[in-house]
Coordinates of C-alpha atoms in Angstrom, one line a residue:
X137 CA -13.6 94.7 165.9
X138 CA -15.7 92.4 163.8
X139 CA -14.6 89.0 162.6
X140 CA -14.1 90.1 159.1
X141 CA -12.1 93.1 160.0
X142 CA -10.0 91.1 162.5
X143 CA -9.2 88.6 159.8
X144 CA -8.4 91.3 157.3
X145 CA -6.0 92.9 159.9
X146 CA -4.4 89.6 160.7
X147 CA -4.1 87.9 157.4
X148 CA -1.8 89.6 154.8
X149 CA -0.1 88.4 151.7
X150 CA 3.5 89.1 152.6
X151 CA 5.8 86.3 153.9
X152 CA 8.7 88.6 154.5
X153 CA 8.5 89.1 158.3
X154 CA 10.6 86.2 159.7
X155 CA 10.7 87.4 163.3
X156 CA 7.0 86.7 163.8
X157 CA 5.5 83.2 163.8
X158 CA 3.2 82.7 160.8
X159 CA 0.4 80.4 160.0
X160 CA -0.8 79.7 156.5
X161 CA -4.4 80.8 156.1
X162 CA -7.0 80.8 153.4
X163 CA -5.7 81.4 149.9
X164 CA -2.0 81.2 151.1
X165 CA -2.4 84.2 153.4
X166 CA -0.2 84.6 156.4
X167 CA -1.3 85.7 159.9
X168 CA 0.9 88.0 162.0
X169 CA 0.9 86.3 165.4
X170 CA 2.8 86.2 168.6
X171 CA 3.5 82.7 170.0
X172 CA 2.8 82.0 173.6
X173 CA 5.4 79.6 175.0
X174 CA 3.6 78.3 178.1
X175 CA 2.6 74.9 179.3
X176 CA -0.9 75.5 180.6
X177 CA -3.3 73.2 178.8
X178 CA -6.8 74.0 177.5
X179 CA -9.2 71.7 175.7
X180 CA -11.0 73.0 172.6
X181 CA -14.7 72.4 172.3
X182 CA -17.0 72.0 169.3
X183 CA -14.4 70.0 167.2
X184 CA -17.2 67.6 166.2
X185 CA -18.4 70.2 163.7
X186 CA -14.9 70.5 162.2
X187 CA -13.9 66.8 161.8
X188 CA -13.3 67.1 158.0
X189 CA -11.1 70.2 158.5
X190 CA -9.1 68.5 161.2
X191 CA -8.7 65.4 159.1
X192 CA -7.4 67.5 156.2
X193 CA -4.9 69.3 158.4
X194 CA -3.4 66.1 159.8
X195 CA -3.3 64.5 156.3
X196 CA -6.0 61.9 156.8
X197 CA -7.0 59.2 159.3
X198 CA -4.8 56.3 160.4
X199 CA -5.2 53.2 162.4
X200 CA -3.4 54.7 165.4
X201 CA -4.9 58.2 165.0
X202 CA -3.2 61.5 165.1
X203 CA -0.8 63.1 167.6
X204 CA -0.1 66.2 165.5
X205 CA 1.7 69.1 167.1
X206 CA 0.9 72.5 165.4
X207 CA 0.1 76.1 166.2
X208 CA -3.3 77.6 166.8
X209 CA -4.5 81.2 166.7
X210 CA -7.2 82.4 169.2
X211 CA -9.5 84.9 167.7
X212 CA -12.3 86.6 169.6
X213 CA -15.6 86.6 167.9
X214 CA -17.7 89.4 169.5
X215 CA -20.3 89.2 166.8
X216 CA -21.1 85.5 167.5
X217 CA -24.9 85.3 167.7
X218 CA -24.8 82.6 170.4
X219 CA -22.1 84.1 172.7
X220 CA -20.6 87.6 172.4
X221 CA -17.5 86.3 174.4
X222 CA -16.9 83.5 171.9
X223 CA -13.2 82.7 171.0
X224 CA -12.5 80.8 167.8
X225 CA -9.6 78.4 167.5
X226 CA -7.9 78.5 164.1
X227 CA -5.3 76.1 162.8
X228 CA -3.9 76.6 159.3
X229 CA -6.2 79.6 159.1
X230 CA -9.3 77.4 159.4
X231 CA -11.7 77.2 162.3
X232 CA -11.4 73.9 164.2
X233 CA -13.4 74.7 167.4
X234 CA -13.9 77.2 170.2
X235 CA -12.8 77.8 173.7
X236 CA -15.4 76.6 176.2
X237 CA -17.9 79.3 177.3
X238 CA -16.2 79.5 180.7
X239 CA -12.7 79.9 179.3
X240 CA -14.0 82.3 176.6
X241 CA -15.5 84.5 179.4
X242 CA -12.0 84.7 181.0
X243 CA -10.0 85.1 177.7
X244 CA -12.1 87.2 175.4
X245 CA -11.3 90.7 176.7
X246 CA -7.6 90.0 177.3
X247 CA -7.3 88.6 173.7
X248 CA -9.0 91.8 172.3
X249 CA -6.6 93.9 174.3
X250 CA -3.6 91.8 173.2
X251 CA -4.6 92.2 169.5
X252 CA -5.1 95.9 169.8
X253 CA -1.8 96.5 171.8
X254 CA 0.4 94.2 169.6
X255 CA -1.3 94.6 166.3
X256 CA -1.2 90.8 165.8
X257 CA -3.0 87.7 166.9
X258 CA -2.3 85.5 169.9
X259 CA -1.0 82.1 168.9
X260 CA -0.1 79.0 171.0
X261 CA 1.0 75.5 170.5
X262 CA -1.7 73.0 169.8
X263 CA -2.0 69.2 169.6
X264 CA -4.5 67.5 167.3
X265 CA -5.2 64.1 168.7
X266 CA -7.4 61.1 167.9
X267 CA -9.2 60.5 164.6
X268 CA -8.3 56.9 164.3
X269 CA -9.9 54.6 161.7
X270 CA -9.9 50.9 162.6
X271 CA -12.8 50.0 160.5
X272 CA -16.5 50.9 160.2
X273 CA -17.3 50.2 163.9
X274 CA -14.2 51.9 165.4
X275 CA -13.6 55.4 164.1
X276 CA -12.5 58.1 166.6
X277 CA -13.2 61.8 166.6
X278 CA -10.4 64.3 166.4
X279 CA -9.8 66.6 169.4
X280 CA -7.6 69.7 169.9
X281 CA -5.6 70.7 173.0
X282 CA -4.0 74.1 173.4
X283 CA -0.8 74.8 175.4
X284 CA -0.2 78.5 176.3
X285 CA 1.0 80.9 179.0
X286 CA -2.1 82.7 180.5
X287 CA 0.2 85.4 181.9
X288 CA 0.9 86.5 178.3
X289 CA -2.6 87.8 178.4
X290 CA -2.6 89.1 181.9
X291 CA -4.7 86.1 183.0
X292 CA -3.8 83.8 185.9
X293 CA -3.7 80.1 185.8
X294 CA -6.2 80.0 188.6
X295 CA -8.7 82.0 186.6
X296 CA -8.6 79.5 183.8
X297 CA -8.3 76.5 186.2
X298 CA -11.6 77.5 187.8
X299 CA -13.2 77.7 184.3
X300 CA -11.9 74.3 183.2
X301 CA -14.0 71.2 182.9
X302 CA -13.1 68.8 185.8
X303 CA -13.0 65.8 183.4
X304 CA -10.3 67.5 181.4
X305 CA -8.0 67.8 184.5
X306 CA -7.7 64.0 184.5
X307 CA -6.6 63.7 180.8
X308 CA -3.2 65.3 180.3
X309 CA -1.5 64.9 177.0
X310 CA 2.3 65.5 176.8
X311 CA 3.6 67.8 174.1
X312 CA 6.8 66.8 172.4
X313 CA 9.5 69.5 172.7

């Protein structure tokens, strides 16, 4: 399934299906998604390319920065010219980054199977953090952290734990209930 066909399949125009979590996408579209309720944390990579998008999602920069809980959709991108296992991270229907190459290698195929089996995207809680602005010499980048249940995709915590960046293991952000 290509990116365009995956987006066409996931984003519709009806908002009449209240039992599914939804995410507003481009042009007011809605994604059909199943929300993973786990507490396993994954850091998103590549957010530096999407700082304007993240700033718009959180409503701008502030002196303290963002601590913005939201929902993300994980979308495999098999046609990615750099990595056929790439997995996009979308918030509000907009790309905000990717899973790391190591995590994408573990998650890509299970996400494809999940989408085919459930006819909807895989969604999880997300936290947009950082992005402070304390003047011209002190401006932080936004980052995104995901919180999900790997077993929802038939993946073990250990498979992802082995793929995680060791530096990330030291930085744990608490999600508000």
